[in-house]
Coordinates of C-alpha atoms and ligand atoms in Angstrom, one line a residue:
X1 CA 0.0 0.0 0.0
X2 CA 1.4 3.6 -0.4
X3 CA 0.0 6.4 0.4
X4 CA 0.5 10.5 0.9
X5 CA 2.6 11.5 3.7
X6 CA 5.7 14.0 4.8
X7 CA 8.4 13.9 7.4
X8 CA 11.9 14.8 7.8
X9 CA 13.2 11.6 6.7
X10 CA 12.1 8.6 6.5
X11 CA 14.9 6.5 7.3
X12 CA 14.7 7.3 10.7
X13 CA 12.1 4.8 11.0
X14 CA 14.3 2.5 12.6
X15 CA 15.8 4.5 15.3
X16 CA 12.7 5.5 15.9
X17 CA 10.8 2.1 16.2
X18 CA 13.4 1.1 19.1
X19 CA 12.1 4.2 21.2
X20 CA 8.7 3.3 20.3
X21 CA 9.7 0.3 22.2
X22 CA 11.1 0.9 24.8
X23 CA 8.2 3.7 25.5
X24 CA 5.8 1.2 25.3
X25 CA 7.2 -0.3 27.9
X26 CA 6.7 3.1 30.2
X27 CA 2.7 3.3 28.6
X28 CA 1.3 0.5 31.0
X29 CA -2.2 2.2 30.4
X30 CA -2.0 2.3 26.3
X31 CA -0.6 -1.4 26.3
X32 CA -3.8 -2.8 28.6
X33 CA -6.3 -0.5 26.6
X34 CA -4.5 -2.3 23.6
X35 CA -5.5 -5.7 25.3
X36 CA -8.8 -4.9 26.6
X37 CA -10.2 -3.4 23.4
X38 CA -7.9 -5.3 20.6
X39 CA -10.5 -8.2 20.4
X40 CA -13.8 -5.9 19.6
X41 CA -11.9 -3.0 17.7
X42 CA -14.2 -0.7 18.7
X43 CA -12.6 2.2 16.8
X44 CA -13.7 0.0 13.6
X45 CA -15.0 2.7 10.8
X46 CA -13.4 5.7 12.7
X47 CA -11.4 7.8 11.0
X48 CA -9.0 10.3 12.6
X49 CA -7.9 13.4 12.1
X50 CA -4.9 13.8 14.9
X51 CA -3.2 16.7 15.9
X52 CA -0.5 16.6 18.8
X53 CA 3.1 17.1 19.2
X54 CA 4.2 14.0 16.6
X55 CA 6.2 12.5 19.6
X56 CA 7.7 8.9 20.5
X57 CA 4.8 9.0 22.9
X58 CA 2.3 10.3 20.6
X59 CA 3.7 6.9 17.7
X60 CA 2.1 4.3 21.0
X61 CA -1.1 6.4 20.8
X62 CA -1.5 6.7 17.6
X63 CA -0.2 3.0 17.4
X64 CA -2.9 2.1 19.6
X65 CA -5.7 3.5 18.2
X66 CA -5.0 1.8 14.8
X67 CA -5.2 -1.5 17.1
X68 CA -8.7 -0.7 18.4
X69 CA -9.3 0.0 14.5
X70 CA -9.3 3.1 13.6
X71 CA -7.8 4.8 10.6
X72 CA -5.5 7.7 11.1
X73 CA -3.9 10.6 9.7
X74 CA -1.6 12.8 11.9
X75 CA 0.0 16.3 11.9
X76 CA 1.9 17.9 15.2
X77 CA 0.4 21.0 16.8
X78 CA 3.1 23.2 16.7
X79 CA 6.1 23.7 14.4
X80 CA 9.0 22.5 16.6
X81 CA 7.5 19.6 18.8
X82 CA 8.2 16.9 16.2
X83 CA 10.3 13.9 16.9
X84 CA 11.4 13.0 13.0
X85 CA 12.5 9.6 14.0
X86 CA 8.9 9.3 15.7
X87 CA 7.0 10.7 12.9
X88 CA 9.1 8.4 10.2
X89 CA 8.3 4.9 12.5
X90 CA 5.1 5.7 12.1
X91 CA 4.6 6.3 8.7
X92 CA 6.7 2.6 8.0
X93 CA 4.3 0.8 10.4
X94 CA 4.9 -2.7 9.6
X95 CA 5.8 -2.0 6.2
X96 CA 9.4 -1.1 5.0
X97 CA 11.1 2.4 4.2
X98 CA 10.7 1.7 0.7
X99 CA 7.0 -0.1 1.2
X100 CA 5.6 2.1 4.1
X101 CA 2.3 0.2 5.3
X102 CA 2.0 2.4 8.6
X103 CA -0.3 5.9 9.2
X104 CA -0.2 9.0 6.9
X105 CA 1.9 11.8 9.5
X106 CA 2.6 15.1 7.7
X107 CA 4.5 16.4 10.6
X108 CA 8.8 17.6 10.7
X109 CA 10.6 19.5 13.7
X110 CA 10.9 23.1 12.1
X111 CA 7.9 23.9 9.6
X112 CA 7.2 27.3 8.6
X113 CA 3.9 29.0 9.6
X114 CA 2.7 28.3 6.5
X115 CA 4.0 24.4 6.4
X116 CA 2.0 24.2 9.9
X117 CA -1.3 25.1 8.4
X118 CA -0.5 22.8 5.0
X119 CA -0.2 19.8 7.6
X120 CA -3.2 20.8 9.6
X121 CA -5.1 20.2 6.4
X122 CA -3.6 17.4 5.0
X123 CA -5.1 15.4 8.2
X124 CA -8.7 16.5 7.5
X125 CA -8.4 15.6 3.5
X126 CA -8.8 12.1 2.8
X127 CA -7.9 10.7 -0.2
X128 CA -11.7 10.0 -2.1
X129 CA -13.6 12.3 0.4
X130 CA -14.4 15.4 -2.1
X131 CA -16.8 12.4 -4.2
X132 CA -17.7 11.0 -1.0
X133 CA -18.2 12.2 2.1
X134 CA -18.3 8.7 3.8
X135 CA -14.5 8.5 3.2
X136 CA -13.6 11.5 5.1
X137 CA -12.6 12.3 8.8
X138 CA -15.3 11.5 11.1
X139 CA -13.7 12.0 14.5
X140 CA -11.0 14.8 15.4
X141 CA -8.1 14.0 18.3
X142 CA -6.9 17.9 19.1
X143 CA -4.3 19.5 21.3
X144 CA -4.6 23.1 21.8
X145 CA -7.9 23.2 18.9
X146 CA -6.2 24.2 15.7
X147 CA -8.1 21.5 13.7
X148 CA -11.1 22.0 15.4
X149 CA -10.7 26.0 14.7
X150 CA -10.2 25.1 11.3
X151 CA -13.3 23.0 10.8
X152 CA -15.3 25.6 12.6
X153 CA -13.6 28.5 11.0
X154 CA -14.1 27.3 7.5
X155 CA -17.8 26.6 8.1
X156 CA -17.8 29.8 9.1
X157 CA -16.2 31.6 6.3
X158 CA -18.0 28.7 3.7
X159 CA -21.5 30.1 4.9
X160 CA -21.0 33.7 4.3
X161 CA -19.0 32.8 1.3
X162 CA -15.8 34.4 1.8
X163 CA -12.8 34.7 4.0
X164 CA -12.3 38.1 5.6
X165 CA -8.8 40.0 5.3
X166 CA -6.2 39.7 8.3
X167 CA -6.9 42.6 10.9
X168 CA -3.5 44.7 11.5
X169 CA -4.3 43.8 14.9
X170 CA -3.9 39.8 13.9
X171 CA -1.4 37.9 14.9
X172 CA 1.2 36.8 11.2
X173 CA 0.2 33.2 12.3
X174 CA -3.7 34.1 12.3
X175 CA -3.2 35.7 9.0
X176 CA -1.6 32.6 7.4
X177 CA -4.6 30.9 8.4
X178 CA -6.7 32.6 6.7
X179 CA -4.8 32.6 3.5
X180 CA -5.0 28.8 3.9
X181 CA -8.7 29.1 4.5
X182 CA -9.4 31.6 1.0
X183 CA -7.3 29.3 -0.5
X184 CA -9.4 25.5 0.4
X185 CA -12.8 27.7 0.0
X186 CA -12.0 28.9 -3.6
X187 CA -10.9 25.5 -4.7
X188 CA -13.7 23.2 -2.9
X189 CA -16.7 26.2 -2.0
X190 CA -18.2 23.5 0.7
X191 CA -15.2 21.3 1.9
X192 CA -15.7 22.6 5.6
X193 CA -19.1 22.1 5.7
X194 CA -18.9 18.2 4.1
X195 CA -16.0 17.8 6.3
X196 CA -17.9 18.9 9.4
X197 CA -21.1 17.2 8.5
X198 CA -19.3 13.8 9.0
X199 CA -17.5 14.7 12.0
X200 CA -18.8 12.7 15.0
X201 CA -16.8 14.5 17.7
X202 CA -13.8 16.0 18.8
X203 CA -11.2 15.0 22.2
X204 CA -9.3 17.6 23.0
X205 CA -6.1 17.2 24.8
X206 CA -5.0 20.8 26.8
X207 CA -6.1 23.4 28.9
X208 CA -5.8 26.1 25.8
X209 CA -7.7 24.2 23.7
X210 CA -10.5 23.1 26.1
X211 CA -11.1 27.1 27.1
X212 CA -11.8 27.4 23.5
X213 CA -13.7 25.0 23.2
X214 CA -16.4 25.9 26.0
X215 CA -15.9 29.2 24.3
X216 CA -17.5 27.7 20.9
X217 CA -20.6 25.9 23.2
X218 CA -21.6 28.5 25.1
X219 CA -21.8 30.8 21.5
X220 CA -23.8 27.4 20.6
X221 CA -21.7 27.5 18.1
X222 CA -19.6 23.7 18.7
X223 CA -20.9 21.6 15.3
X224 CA -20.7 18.3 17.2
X225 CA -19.7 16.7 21.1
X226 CA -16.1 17.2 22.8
X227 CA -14.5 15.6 25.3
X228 CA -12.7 17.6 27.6
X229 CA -10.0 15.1 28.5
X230 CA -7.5 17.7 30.0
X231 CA -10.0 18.3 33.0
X232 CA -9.5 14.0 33.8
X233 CA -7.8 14.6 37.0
X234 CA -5.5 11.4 35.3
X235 CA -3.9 14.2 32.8
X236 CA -4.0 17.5 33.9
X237 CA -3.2 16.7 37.6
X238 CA -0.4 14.5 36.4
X239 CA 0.9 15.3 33.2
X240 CA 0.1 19.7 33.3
X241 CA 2.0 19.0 36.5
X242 CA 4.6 16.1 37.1
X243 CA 5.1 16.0 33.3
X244 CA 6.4 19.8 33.8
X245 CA 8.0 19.1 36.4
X246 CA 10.4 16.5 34.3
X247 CA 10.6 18.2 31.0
X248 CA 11.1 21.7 31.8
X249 CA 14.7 21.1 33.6
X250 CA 15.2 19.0 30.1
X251 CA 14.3 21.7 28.1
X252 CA 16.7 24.4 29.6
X253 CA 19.1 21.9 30.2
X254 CA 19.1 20.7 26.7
X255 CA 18.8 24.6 25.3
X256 CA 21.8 26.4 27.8
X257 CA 23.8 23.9 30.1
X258 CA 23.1 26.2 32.8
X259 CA 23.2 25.7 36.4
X260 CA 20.0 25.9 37.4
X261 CA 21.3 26.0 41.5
X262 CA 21.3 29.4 43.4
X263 CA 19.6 31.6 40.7
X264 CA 16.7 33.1 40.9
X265 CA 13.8 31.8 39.0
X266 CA 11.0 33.2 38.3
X267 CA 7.3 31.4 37.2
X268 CA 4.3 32.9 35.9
X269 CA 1.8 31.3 36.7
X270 CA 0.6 29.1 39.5
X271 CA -1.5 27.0 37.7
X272 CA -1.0 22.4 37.2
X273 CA 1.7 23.3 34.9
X274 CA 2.5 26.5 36.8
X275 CA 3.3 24.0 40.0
X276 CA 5.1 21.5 38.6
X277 CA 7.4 24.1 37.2
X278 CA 7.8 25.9 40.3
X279 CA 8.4 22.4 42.1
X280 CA 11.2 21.4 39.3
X281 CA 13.2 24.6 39.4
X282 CA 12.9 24.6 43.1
X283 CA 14.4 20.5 42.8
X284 CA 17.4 21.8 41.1
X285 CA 18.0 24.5 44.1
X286 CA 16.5 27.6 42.5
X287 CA 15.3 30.3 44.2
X288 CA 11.7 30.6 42.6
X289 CA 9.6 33.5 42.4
X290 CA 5.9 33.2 41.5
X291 CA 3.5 35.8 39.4
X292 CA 0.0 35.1 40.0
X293 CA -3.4 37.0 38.8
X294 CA -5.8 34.6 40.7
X295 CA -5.6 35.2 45.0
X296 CA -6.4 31.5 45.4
X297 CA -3.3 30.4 43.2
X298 CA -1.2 33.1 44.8
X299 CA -2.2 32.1 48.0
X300 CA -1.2 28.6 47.3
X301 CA 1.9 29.7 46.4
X302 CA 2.6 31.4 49.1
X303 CA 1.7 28.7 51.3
X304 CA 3.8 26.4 49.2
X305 CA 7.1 28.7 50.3
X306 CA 7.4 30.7 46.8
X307 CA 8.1 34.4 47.2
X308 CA 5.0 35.9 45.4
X309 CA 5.5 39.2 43.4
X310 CA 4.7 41.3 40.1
X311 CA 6.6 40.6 37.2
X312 CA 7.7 44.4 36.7
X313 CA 8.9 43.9 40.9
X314 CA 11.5 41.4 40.1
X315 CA 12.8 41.8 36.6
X316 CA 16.0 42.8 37.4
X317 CA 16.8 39.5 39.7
X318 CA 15.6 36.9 37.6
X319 CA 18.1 34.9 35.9
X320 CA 15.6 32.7 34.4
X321 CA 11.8 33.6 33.2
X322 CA 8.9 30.8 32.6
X323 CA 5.8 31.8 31.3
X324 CA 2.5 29.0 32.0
X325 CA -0.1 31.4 32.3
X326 CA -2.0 30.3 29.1
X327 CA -2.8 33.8 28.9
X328 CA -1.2 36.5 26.2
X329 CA 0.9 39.5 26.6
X330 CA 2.8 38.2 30.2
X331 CA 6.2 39.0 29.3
X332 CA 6.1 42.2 26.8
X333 CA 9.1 43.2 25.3
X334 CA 9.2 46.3 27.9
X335 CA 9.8 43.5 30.1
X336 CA 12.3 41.5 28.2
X337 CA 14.6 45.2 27.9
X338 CA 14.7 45.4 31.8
X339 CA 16.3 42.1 32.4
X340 CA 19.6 41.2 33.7
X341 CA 22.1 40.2 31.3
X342 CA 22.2 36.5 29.7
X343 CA 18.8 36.2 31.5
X344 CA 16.7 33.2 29.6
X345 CA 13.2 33.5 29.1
X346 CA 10.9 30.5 28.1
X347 CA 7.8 29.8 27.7
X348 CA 5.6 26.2 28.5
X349 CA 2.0 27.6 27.7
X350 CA 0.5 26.2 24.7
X351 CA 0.7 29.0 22.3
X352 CA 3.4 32.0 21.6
X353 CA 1.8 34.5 22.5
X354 CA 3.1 34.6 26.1
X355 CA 5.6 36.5 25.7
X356 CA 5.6 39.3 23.2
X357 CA 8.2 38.2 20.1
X358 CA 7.6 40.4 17.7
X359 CA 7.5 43.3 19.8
X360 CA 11.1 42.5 21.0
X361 CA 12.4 42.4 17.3
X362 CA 10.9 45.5 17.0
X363 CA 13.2 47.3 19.7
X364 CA 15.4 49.5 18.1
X365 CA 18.9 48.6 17.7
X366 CA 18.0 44.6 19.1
X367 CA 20.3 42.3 16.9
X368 CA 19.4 38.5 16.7
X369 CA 22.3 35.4 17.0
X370 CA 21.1 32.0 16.8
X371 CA 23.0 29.7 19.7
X372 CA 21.9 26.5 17.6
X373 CA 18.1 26.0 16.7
X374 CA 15.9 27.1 19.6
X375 CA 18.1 29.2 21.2
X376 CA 18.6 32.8 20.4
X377 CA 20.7 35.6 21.6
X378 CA 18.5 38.6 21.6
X379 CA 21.2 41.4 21.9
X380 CA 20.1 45.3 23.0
X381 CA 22.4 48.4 22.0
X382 CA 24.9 45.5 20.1
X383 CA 28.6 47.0 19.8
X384 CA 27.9 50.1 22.7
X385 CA 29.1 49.8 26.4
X386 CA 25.4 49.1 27.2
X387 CA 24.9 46.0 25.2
X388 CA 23.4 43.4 27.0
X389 CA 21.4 40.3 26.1
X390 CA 18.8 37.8 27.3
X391 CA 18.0 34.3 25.6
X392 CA 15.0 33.1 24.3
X393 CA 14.3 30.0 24.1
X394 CA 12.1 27.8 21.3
X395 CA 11.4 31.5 19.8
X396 CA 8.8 32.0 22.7
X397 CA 7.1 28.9 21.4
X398 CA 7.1 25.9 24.4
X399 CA 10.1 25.2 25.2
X400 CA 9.9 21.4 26.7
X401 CA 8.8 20.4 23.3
X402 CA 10.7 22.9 21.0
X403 CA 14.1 22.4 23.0
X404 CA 13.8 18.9 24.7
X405 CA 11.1 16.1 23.6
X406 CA 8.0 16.8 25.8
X407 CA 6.6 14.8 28.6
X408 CA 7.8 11.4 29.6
X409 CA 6.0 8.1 28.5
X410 CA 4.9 7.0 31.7
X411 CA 2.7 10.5 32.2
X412 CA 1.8 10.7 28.6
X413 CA 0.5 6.9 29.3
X414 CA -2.5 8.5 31.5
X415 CA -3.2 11.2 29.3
X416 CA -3.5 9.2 25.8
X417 CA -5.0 6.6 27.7
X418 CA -8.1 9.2 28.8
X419 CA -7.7 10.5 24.7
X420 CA -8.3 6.6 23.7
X421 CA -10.7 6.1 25.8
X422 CA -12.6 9.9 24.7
X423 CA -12.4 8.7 21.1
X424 CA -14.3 5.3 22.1
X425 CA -17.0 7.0 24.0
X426 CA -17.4 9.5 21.2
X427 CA -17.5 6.8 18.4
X428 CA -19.2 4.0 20.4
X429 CA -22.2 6.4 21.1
X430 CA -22.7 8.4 18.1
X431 CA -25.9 6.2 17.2
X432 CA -27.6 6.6 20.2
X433 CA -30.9 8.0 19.4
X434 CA -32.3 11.3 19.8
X435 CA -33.5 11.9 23.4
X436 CA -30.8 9.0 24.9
X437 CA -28.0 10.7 23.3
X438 CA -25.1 10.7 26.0
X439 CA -23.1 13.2 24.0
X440 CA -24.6 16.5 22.6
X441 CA -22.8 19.4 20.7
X442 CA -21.1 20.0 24.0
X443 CA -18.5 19.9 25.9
X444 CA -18.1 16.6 28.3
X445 CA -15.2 15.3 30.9
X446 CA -15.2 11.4 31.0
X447 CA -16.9 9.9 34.4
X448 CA -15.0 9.7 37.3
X449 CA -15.0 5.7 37.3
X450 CA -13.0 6.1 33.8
X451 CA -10.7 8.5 35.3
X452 CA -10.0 5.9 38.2
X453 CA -9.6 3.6 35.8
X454 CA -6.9 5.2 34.3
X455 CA -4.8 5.9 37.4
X456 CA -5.7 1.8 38.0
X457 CA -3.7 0.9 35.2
X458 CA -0.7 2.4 36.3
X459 CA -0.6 1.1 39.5
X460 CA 1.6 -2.0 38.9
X461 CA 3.7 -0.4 36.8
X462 CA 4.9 1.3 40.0
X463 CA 4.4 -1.6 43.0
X464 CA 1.6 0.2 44.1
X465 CA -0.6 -1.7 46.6
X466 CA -3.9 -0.3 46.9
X467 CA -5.8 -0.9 49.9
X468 CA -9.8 -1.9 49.1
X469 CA -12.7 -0.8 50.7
X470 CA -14.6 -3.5 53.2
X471 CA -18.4 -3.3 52.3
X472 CA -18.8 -1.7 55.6
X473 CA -16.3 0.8 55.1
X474 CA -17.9 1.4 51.9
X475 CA -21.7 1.5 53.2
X476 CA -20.2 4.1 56.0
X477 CA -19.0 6.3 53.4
X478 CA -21.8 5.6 51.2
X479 CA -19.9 4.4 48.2
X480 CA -19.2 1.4 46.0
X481 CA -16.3 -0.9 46.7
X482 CA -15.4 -0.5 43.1
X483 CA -15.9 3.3 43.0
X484 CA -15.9 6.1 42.2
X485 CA -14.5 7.1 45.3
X486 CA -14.9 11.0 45.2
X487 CA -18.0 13.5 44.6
X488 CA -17.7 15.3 41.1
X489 CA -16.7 18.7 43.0
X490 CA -13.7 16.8 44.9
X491 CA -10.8 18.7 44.0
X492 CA -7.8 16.2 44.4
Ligands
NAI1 P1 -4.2 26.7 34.5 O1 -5.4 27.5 34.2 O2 -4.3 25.7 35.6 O3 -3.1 27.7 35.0 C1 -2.7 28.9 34.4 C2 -2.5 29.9 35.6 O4 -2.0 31.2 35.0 C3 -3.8 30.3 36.3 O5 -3.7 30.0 37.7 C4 -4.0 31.8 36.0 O6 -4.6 32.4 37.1 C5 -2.6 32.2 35.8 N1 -2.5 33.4 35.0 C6 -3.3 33.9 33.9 N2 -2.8 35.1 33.5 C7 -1.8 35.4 34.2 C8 -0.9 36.5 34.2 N3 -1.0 37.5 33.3 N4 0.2 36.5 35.1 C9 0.3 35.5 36.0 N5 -0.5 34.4 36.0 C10 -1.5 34.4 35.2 O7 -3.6 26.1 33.2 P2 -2.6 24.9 33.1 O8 -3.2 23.6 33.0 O9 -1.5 25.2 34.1 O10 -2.0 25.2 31.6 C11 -1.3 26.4 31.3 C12 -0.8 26.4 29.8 O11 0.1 25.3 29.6 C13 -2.0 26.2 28.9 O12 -1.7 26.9 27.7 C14 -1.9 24.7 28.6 O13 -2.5 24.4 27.3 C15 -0.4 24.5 28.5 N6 0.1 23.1 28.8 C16 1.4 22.9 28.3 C17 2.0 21.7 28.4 C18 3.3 21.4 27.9 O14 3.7 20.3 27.7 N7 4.1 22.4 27.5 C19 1.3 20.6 29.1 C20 0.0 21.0 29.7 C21 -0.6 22.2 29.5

C-alpha cells in the first residue's frame, strides 16, 4: 500500500521504532487498553484526524488506536515539537522504508507557519472524500484546537462565502490561516461544511484548547460533542504537573547547560503546569519566584514557600523567566529590555503569544544570533558599552517540546490513555438516538470511574498496593467498593 505523507526523513524509522519500544514499555495504560479493546476494535470505521506534538509518545497512541481499528492521519500542533524519527516509525508501520504500510503523518521539527497550516489540512483531507463524504474524517483528536478551529472556522467563512482580510491587529500566524482558508474555499466552496457534516466529535487534549472550546458551546456555536480530556484529574493533575516538572529542567538543560542551583527563578503562573514548574526549578535548588493574577493560586503559592510578586517587581533579579499562564501579553518586550544580562526567558504555555516576540524584534537597535536552533541571543544596544542580552528559548514557542522532547511516556501513558478512551466513547455512542444521546454538541469530561480507571492501570507499573474498601467501610461512606471514590466537586 502507499499512500501520501511528509516527514523529515524517512529513514529514521528504525531509530525510531526502538524508542517506540522501549516507550511502550513506560505506557502500561495504552498497552492494557491495547488488550482490553484489541479483540472488539471498537474504533472500527473511525477515521482520525490527529493533531499533537508527533512524539515517541504520541507513535504508542497513535499505534494504539490503529489497534482498536481506527484509521488515522496525523500532523503535530506546533512547528518544533516533532520527533522526525517518531514521525518516520510511524509512517513505516509494519511496512518497510521503501513499502511504508503504517499511518499518513505530515509532521517535521521546524515547519514554517505556513508548512504548519499545510499539515493541519492534509489530516482532514482524505484521499476520495471530495466524491464521498463517507470517506472523510469522522472524529478529530486535538491539542490546543487548531483543527477544530479550522473546521469551525471554514464553516464559518463557507457560509458567508468568503474569507475576511487579516486585521492589522492579527497575529502573522492568524493571518496565514486565513490565506490557507481563502485558498481551500476557492478550490472546494463547501469542503468545511462536508468535512464537518461527518465529524462525529472531537477529544481535545489541553487546557488552551479546552477554554476554546467551552468558548465555541456556550456561542452554541460547537458543530458536534467534545471531550474535555485535560480536566481527567489522570492528565491534567499529572501530566500539566509532574510532566512539567520533568521536562522543563530538560528543556533548559538541553537549550543552555546552565546551572540551574542558586539563581533566581521566576514562574508565571501558579496553575497544574504552573506548579510543577515551580516544584522542578525549586528541585534543582533555584530560588523561585511566582506571578500570579488569581488570590487563590497566589495564596497557594505562598503557602507552598514561593516568594509571590509582580513581574515588573522582580525583573532585574531573575536569571531565568517561565511563562505558564496560558494567557497573552505576560512578558512584553518592555519586560524583556529590563532584564539582567544573559537572562533566559521560556515559555511552556500552549501558544506563543506569552511572551511578546515580535515586539522585542521591534526594539530599536536589538540584533538576533542564533546559539543552535531554539536558542537565540537577543542582543540590545549590540557593539555600545550598554549592550546586554537575554536568551530566548524555542522563539517564545514551548520550550519542553521545542528544545527537549516533551513529557515522559509513563505520564503521557495517563493522558493518551483518557484520549483513547474519549475517542471510544465518542464513536461508540454516536448512534444513540435522539433523546438518549449521552453526547450533545457539547462539551463533556469522561466519568470519574474512567478516570480511576486510568490511574488503575498504572498502579503495577509502580508496585503500588492499593488498599480496598470492606463493604462496611464502603456502606459508612456511602460508596461502591469498586468506586468512584470522590464526589464530582472533589478537587484532588
Ligand atoms: P491553569 O489555568 O491551571 O493555570 C494557568 C494559571 O496562570 C492560572 O492560575 C491563572 O490564574 C494564571 N495566569 C493567567 N494570566 C496570568 C498572568 N497575566 N500573570 C500571571 N499568572 C496568570 O492552566 P494549566 O493547565 O496550568 O496550563 C497552562 C498552559 O500550559 C496552557 O496553555 C496549557 O494548554 C499548557 N500546557 C502545556 C503543556 C506542555 O507540555 N508544555 C502541558 C499541559 C498544558
Amino acid at each position: 500500500m502507499t499512500f501520501d505523507y511528509k516527514v523529515a526523513d524517512i529513514t529514521l524509522a528504525e531509530a525510531g521504532r526502538h524508542q517506540i519500544r522501549l516507550a511502550e514499555h513506560e505506557m502500561p495504560g495504552l498497552m492494557s487498553l491495547r488488550e482490553e479493546f484489541g479483540p472488539t476494535q471498537p474504533l472500527k470505521g473511525a477515521r482520525i484526524a490527529g493533531s499533537l506534538h508527533m512524539t515517541v509518545q504520541t507513535a504508542v497512541l497513535i499505534e494504539t488506536l490503529t489497534a482498536l481499528g481506527a484509521e488515522v492521519r496525523w500532523a503535530s500542533c506546533n512547528i518544533f515539537s516533532t520527533q522526525d524519527e517518531a514521525a518516520a516509525a510511524v509512517v513505516v508501520g509494519k511496512g518497510t522504508v521503501e513499502d511504508p504500510q503504517g499511518v499518513p503523518v505530515f509532521a517535521w521539527k521546524g515547519e514554517t507557519l505556513e508548512e504548519y497550516w499545510w499539515t493541519a489540512e492534509q489530516i482532514l483531507t482524505w484521499p476520495g472524500a471530495d466524491s464521498n463524504p463517507e470517506l472523510g474524517p469522522n472524529m478529530i483528536l486535538d491539542d490546543g484546537g487548531d483543527a477544530t478551529m479550522l473546521v469551525h472556522k471554514g464553516v464559518e467563512f463557507e457560509a458567508v462565502g468568503n474569507v475576511p482580510s487579516a486585521d492589522p491587529t492579527d497575529s502573522e500566524e492568524y493571518g496565514i490561516f486565513l490565506d490557507v482558508l481563502r485558498r481551500s474555499l476557492e478550490a472546494d466552496p463547501k469542503k468545511w461544511t462536508r468535512t464537518a457534516a461527518t465529524i462525529k466529535g472531537v477529544s481535545e487534549e489541553t487546557t488552551t484548547g479546552v477554554h476554546r472550546l467551552y468558548q465555541l458551546a456556550e456561542q452554541g456555536k460547537l458543530l458536534f460533542p467534545a471531550i474535555n480530556v485535560n480536566d481527567s484529574v489522570t492528565k491534567s493533575k499529572f501530566d500539566n504537573k509532574y510532566g512539567i516538572r520533568h521536562s522543563l529542567p530538560d528543556g533548559i538543560n538541553r537549550a543552555t547547560d546552565v546551572l540551574m542551583g542558586g539563581k533566581v527563578a521566576v514562574v508565571c503562573g501558579y496553575g497544574d503546569v504552573g506548579k510543577g514548574a515551580a516544584e522542578a526549578l525549586r528541585g534543582q535548588g533555584s530560588r523561585v519566584i511566582v506571578t500570579e493574577i488569581d488570590p487563590i493560586c497566589a495564596l497557594q503559592a505562598a503557602m507552598d514557600g514561593y516568594q509571590v510578586a509582580k513581574l515588573e517587581s522582580v525583573l532585574a533579579q531573575g536569571d531565568i523567566f517561565i511563562t505558564t499562564t496560558g494567557n497573552k501579553d505576560v512578558i512584553l518586550a518592555e519586560h524583556m529590555a529590563g532584564m539582567k544580562n544573559k537572562a533566559i526567558v521560556g515559555n511552556i504555555g500552549h501558544f506563543d503569544n506569552e511572551i511578546d516576540m515580535a515586539g522585542l524584534a521591534r526594539i530599536p537597535g536589538i540584533k538576533k544570533v542564533e546559539i543552535k536552533p531554539q536558542v537565540h541571543e537577543w542582543v540590545f544596544e549590540a557593539g555600545t558599552a550598554a549592550e546586554r542580552s537575554i536568551i530566548v528559548l524555542s522563539e517564545g514557542r514551548l520550550l519542553n517540546l521545542g528544545n527537549a522532547t516533551g513529557h515522559p511516556s509513563f505520564v503521557m501513558s495517563n493522558s493518551f490513555a483518557n484520549q483513547t478512551i474519549a475517542q471510544i466513547e465518542l464513536w461508540t455512542k454516536k448512534d444513540q438516538p435522539a433523546g438518549e444521546r449521552e453526547y450533545e454538541n457539547q462539551v463533556y469530561v469522561l466519568p470519574k470511574v474512567l478516570d480511576e480507571k486510568v490511574a488503575r492501570l498504572h498502579l503495577d507499573a509502580l508496585g503500588v498496593e492499593l488498599t480496598e474498601l470492606t463493604k462496611d467501610q464502603a456502606e459508612y461512606l456511602d460508596l461502591d467498593v469498586a468506586g468512584p471514590y470522590k464526589p464530582e466537586h472533589y478537587r484532588y
